[in-house]
Amino acid sequence: MDKPMMFEPYQAATDIDVVPSYFPIPGLGILPVNAFVLKAAQPVLVDAGLVPLSDEFMEKLSCVIDPGDLRWLWLTHTDQDHIGSLWRVLEATPKLRVITTYLGVGKMSLFEPLPMDRIYLLNPGQSIDVGDRILTAIKPPSYDAPETTGFHDPKAAAFFSSDCFGALMSEPAENAAEMGVENLREGMVTWATVDAPWLQIVNRTLFAKTLDRVRELSPKLILSAHLPVACDMTEELLGYLGTAPEAQPFVGPDQQALEDMLKGMTAT
Ligand SMILES: [Fe+2]
Ligand SMILES: [Fe+2]
């Protein structure tokens, strides 16, 4: 894969669809970039895909729900792989509001301000009723942006974890278990060192407590923006993430390595 690509939506559960894409990262593999449609009484889109794939994203989204039926867009954070179709969804759905934090609104205003009557501010620990279930905002154990909130859906027994629990992969999959234990462990730990380099300086005891908070929710599904659906794998994923602070810090290729890579590419 040499460019970002949308894939076919698939079901994570009867009331949750995944709208997946993959983003190639030279030298590291591919990164899944998932949005989710939570078919609650008031349907929730979780994140809005990659910026360069907006046309394809809207097409795939329409296969799982009429965008006009969405009531909420849960924006886990404002990175470019989460806001791709945000403005199009806002336009398509006048009654939709964006669930985010004060910092999320602030960071969006560096780009294009969100209209104040279209936002809903929810801090970690606070909840929102979406008709048939109450979603509680949770700051995931690892993240790359201060505005990040994931959430817990007790009805679907799902933890939507934003960037946390992501993994670099060698090929696409619809279930994290398909990756095999070693690929999953290595892909997850490497991703954690890339996405949250601060893990190497965290207090290990406090970090373990943040993992315990996810454990206490005992979610059946971990739904990461950057991992295929993980069903009944919570303990395994917590175990891998727990080792990330001890992992080799990620250092990207330097100029010499880049020139060597480019030379290699022109020689073939
Ligand atoms: Fe991110
Ligand atoms: Fe992300």
Coordinates of C-alpha atoms and ligand atoms in Angstrom, one line a residue:
M1 CA 0.0 0.0 0.0
D2 CA 1.6 3.3 -1.0
K3 CA -1.2 5.7 -0.3
P4 CA -4.1 6.0 2.2
M5 CA -7.1 3.9 1.3
M6 CA -10.6 3.4 2.5
F7 CA -11.8 -0.1 3.1
E8 CA -15.3 -1.6 3.3
P9 CA -17.2 -0.9 6.5
Y10 CA -17.8 -3.9 8.8
Q11 CA -19.7 -4.6 12.0
A12 CA -18.0 -4.6 15.4
A13 CA -21.3 -5.5 17.1
T14 CA -25.0 -5.4 16.1
D15 CA -25.2 -1.7 16.9
I16 CA -21.6 -0.6 16.0
D17 CA -20.2 -0.3 12.5
V18 CA -16.5 0.4 11.7
V19 CA -15.6 2.7 8.8
P20 CA -12.0 1.8 8.3
S21 CA -9.1 3.1 6.3
Y22 CA -5.4 2.5 6.3
F23 CA -2.5 4.9 6.2
P24 CA 0.9 3.6 5.1
I25 CA 3.9 4.7 7.2
P26 CA 7.2 4.0 5.3
G27 CA 9.4 1.7 7.2
L28 CA 6.8 0.9 9.9
G29 CA 3.9 -0.7 8.0
I30 CA 0.3 0.5 7.9
L31 CA -1.8 2.2 10.5
P32 CA -5.5 1.5 10.6
V33 CA -7.6 4.7 10.9
N34 CA -11.1 3.9 12.0
A35 CA -14.2 5.9 12.5
F36 CA -17.3 4.2 14.1
V37 CA -21.0 4.6 13.8
L38 CA -22.7 3.8 17.1
K39 CA -26.3 3.1 16.3
A40 CA -27.7 4.4 19.6
A41 CA -31.3 5.8 19.7
Q42 CA -29.5 9.1 18.9
P43 CA -26.8 7.8 16.5
V44 CA -23.2 8.8 17.2
L45 CA -20.4 9.1 14.7
V46 CA -17.0 8.6 16.4
D47 CA -14.4 10.6 14.6
A48 CA -14.5 11.6 11.0
G49 CA -11.7 9.9 9.1
L50 CA -8.6 11.1 7.2
V51 CA -8.5 14.5 5.5
P52 CA -7.4 13.2 2.1
L53 CA -10.0 10.5 1.9
S54 CA -13.1 12.7 2.6
D55 CA -15.0 11.9 -0.5
E56 CA -14.6 8.1 0.0
F57 CA -15.3 8.5 3.7
M58 CA -18.7 10.1 3.0
E59 CA -19.5 7.4 0.5
K60 CA -18.6 4.5 2.9
L61 CA -20.4 6.3 5.8
S62 CA -23.6 6.5 3.7
C63 CA -23.4 2.7 3.3
V64 CA -23.9 2.2 7.0
I65 CA -26.2 5.1 7.9
D66 CA -27.9 8.1 6.3
P67 CA -25.5 10.9 7.5
G68 CA -28.7 13.0 8.0
D69 CA -29.8 10.6 10.8
L70 CA -26.6 11.2 12.9
R71 CA -27.2 13.2 16.1
W72 CA -23.7 13.4 17.5
L73 CA -20.1 13.4 16.3
W74 CA -17.9 12.3 19.1
L75 CA -14.6 14.0 18.2
T76 CA -12.0 12.1 20.3
H77 CA -9.4 14.7 19.4
T78 CA -8.6 17.1 16.6
D79 CA -5.7 15.3 14.7
Q80 CA -6.0 15.3 11.0
D81 CA -6.8 11.6 11.0
H82 CA -9.9 12.2 13.0
I83 CA -11.5 15.3 11.5
G84 CA -11.4 14.5 7.7
S85 CA -15.1 14.8 7.1
L86 CA -16.1 16.8 10.1
W87 CA -17.3 19.9 8.2
R88 CA -19.1 17.8 5.6
V89 CA -21.0 15.9 8.3
L90 CA -21.8 19.2 10.1
E91 CA -23.2 20.5 6.8
A92 CA -25.1 17.4 5.9
T93 CA -26.8 17.1 9.4
P94 CA -28.0 20.4 10.8
K95 CA -29.1 18.9 14.1
L96 CA -25.8 17.2 14.7
R97 CA -23.6 18.4 17.5
V98 CA -19.9 17.8 18.1
I99 CA -19.0 16.3 21.5
T100 CA -15.6 17.6 22.4
T101 CA -13.7 19.5 25.1
Y102 CA -12.9 23.1 25.6
L103 CA -9.4 22.4 24.3
G104 CA -10.9 20.6 21.3
V105 CA -12.9 23.7 20.4
G106 CA -9.8 25.8 20.9
K107 CA -7.6 23.7 18.7
M108 CA -10.3 23.5 16.0
S109 CA -10.4 27.4 16.1
L110 CA -6.8 27.4 15.0
F111 CA -8.1 25.8 11.8
E112 CA -11.7 26.8 11.4
P113 CA -13.9 27.6 14.4
L114 CA -16.7 25.3 15.3
P115 CA -20.0 27.1 15.6
M116 CA -20.8 27.4 19.4
D117 CA -24.4 26.1 18.9
R118 CA -23.0 22.9 17.3
I119 CA -20.7 21.9 20.1
Y120 CA -21.3 20.0 23.3
L121 CA -18.5 20.2 25.9
L122 CA -17.9 17.0 27.9
N123 CA -15.0 16.5 30.2
P124 CA -13.6 13.2 31.3
G125 CA -15.8 11.6 34.0
Q126 CA -19.0 13.4 32.6
S127 CA -21.7 11.5 30.8
I128 CA -24.2 12.1 28.0
D129 CA -27.6 10.4 27.4
V130 CA -28.0 9.3 23.8
G131 CA -31.5 8.0 24.2
D132 CA -31.0 4.3 24.9
R133 CA -27.7 4.5 26.8
I134 CA -25.5 6.8 28.7
L135 CA -21.9 7.3 27.4
T136 CA -19.2 8.4 29.9
A137 CA -16.2 10.3 28.7
I138 CA -12.9 8.8 29.7
K139 CA -9.3 10.0 29.2
P140 CA -7.6 6.9 27.7
P141 CA -4.3 5.6 29.3
S142 CA -2.3 6.9 26.3
Y143 CA -2.9 9.7 23.9
D144 CA -1.1 12.3 21.7
A145 CA -3.3 15.4 22.2
P146 CA -4.4 17.0 25.5
E147 CA -8.1 17.4 24.4
T148 CA -8.5 13.6 24.0
T149 CA -11.5 11.8 25.3
G150 CA -12.6 8.3 24.6
F151 CA -15.8 6.9 26.1
H152 CA -17.4 3.9 27.6
D153 CA -20.7 2.5 26.3
P154 CA -22.1 0.2 29.0
K155 CA -24.9 -1.1 26.7
A156 CA -22.5 -2.4 24.0
A157 CA -19.8 -3.1 26.7
A158 CA -17.4 -1.1 24.5
F159 CA -14.6 1.2 25.3
F160 CA -13.9 3.7 22.4
S161 CA -10.3 4.4 23.1
S162 CA -9.2 7.0 20.5
D163 CA -5.5 6.6 19.6
C164 CA -4.9 4.3 22.6
F165 CA -4.4 0.6 21.9
G166 CA -3.5 1.3 18.3
A167 CA -1.0 -0.9 16.5
L168 CA 1.2 -0.7 13.4
M169 CA 0.3 -3.6 11.1
S170 CA 1.7 -5.4 8.1
E171 CA -1.6 -6.1 6.5
P172 CA -5.3 -5.1 7.0
A173 CA -7.5 -7.2 9.3
E174 CA -11.0 -6.9 10.7
N175 CA -10.1 -8.4 14.0
A176 CA -7.1 -7.7 16.2
A177 CA -6.9 -11.4 17.0
E178 CA -6.1 -12.1 13.3
M179 CA -2.8 -10.3 13.7
G180 CA -1.2 -13.0 15.8
V181 CA 0.1 -12.5 19.2
E182 CA 3.6 -11.4 18.3
N183 CA 2.6 -9.0 15.6
L184 CA -0.1 -7.5 17.8
R185 CA 2.3 -7.0 20.8
E186 CA 5.1 -5.5 18.7
G187 CA 2.8 -3.4 16.6
M188 CA 1.0 -2.0 19.7
V189 CA 4.1 -1.3 21.7
T190 CA 5.8 0.4 18.7
W191 CA 2.7 2.5 18.1
A192 CA 2.6 3.5 21.8
T193 CA 6.2 4.7 21.6
V194 CA 5.4 6.8 18.5
D195 CA 2.0 8.2 19.6
A196 CA 2.8 8.8 23.3
P197 CA 6.6 9.2 23.7
W198 CA 5.9 10.6 27.2
L199 CA 5.1 7.0 28.4
Q200 CA 8.8 6.5 29.0
I201 CA 8.9 9.1 31.7
V202 CA 5.6 8.3 33.4
N203 CA 5.3 7.2 37.0
R204 CA 4.8 3.4 36.5
T205 CA 2.5 3.0 39.5
L206 CA 0.2 5.8 38.3
F207 CA 0.2 4.5 34.8
A208 CA -0.8 1.0 36.1
K209 CA -3.7 2.7 37.8
T210 CA -4.9 4.2 34.5
L211 CA -4.8 0.8 33.0
D212 CA -6.8 -0.6 36.0
R213 CA -9.5 2.0 35.3
V214 CA -10.1 0.4 31.9
R215 CA -9.9 -3.0 33.5
E216 CA -12.6 -2.1 36.0
L217 CA -15.0 -1.2 33.1
S218 CA -14.4 -4.8 31.8
P219 CA -15.3 -3.9 28.2
K220 CA -15.9 -6.7 25.8
L221 CA -14.9 -4.5 22.9
I222 CA -11.9 -2.2 22.7
L223 CA -12.6 0.1 19.7
S224 CA -9.4 2.0 18.9
A225 CA -9.1 4.4 16.0
H226 CA -5.9 2.6 15.2
L227 CA -6.6 -1.1 15.7
P228 CA -9.0 -3.6 14.1
V229 CA -11.8 -4.5 16.5
A230 CA -10.6 -6.2 19.6
C231 CA -13.2 -8.5 21.1
D232 CA -12.6 -10.2 24.5
M233 CA -9.0 -9.1 24.3
T234 CA -9.0 -6.4 27.0
E235 CA -6.6 -8.1 29.4
E236 CA -4.2 -9.0 26.6
L237 CA -4.1 -5.4 25.3
L238 CA -3.7 -3.9 28.7
G239 CA -0.7 -6.3 29.2
Y240 CA 1.0 -5.1 26.0
L241 CA 0.3 -1.4 26.7
G242 CA 1.6 -1.9 30.3
T243 CA 5.1 -2.8 28.8
A244 CA 5.3 0.3 26.6
P245 CA 7.0 2.6 29.2
E246 CA 9.9 0.1 29.2
A247 CA 10.2 -0.1 25.4
Q248 CA 12.9 1.4 23.3
P249 CA 11.9 5.0 22.6
F250 CA 11.0 5.6 19.0
V251 CA 13.6 7.6 16.9
G252 CA 12.6 8.3 13.3
P253 CA 15.1 8.0 10.4
D254 CA 17.5 11.0 10.2
Q255 CA 18.6 12.8 7.0
Q256 CA 21.3 10.2 6.2
A257 CA 18.8 7.4 6.5
L258 CA 16.4 9.2 4.3
E259 CA 19.0 9.8 1.6
D260 CA 20.0 6.1 1.8
M261 CA 16.3 5.1 1.5
L262 CA 15.8 7.4 -1.5
K263 CA 19.0 6.1 -3.1
G264 CA 17.6 2.5 -2.6
M265 CA 14.3 3.5 -4.2
T266 CA 15.9 5.1 -7.3
A267 CA 18.3 2.1 -7.7
T268 CA 15.4 -0.3 -8.0
Ligands
FE1 FE -3.7 11.4 17.5
FE2 FE -5.1 9.1 15.5

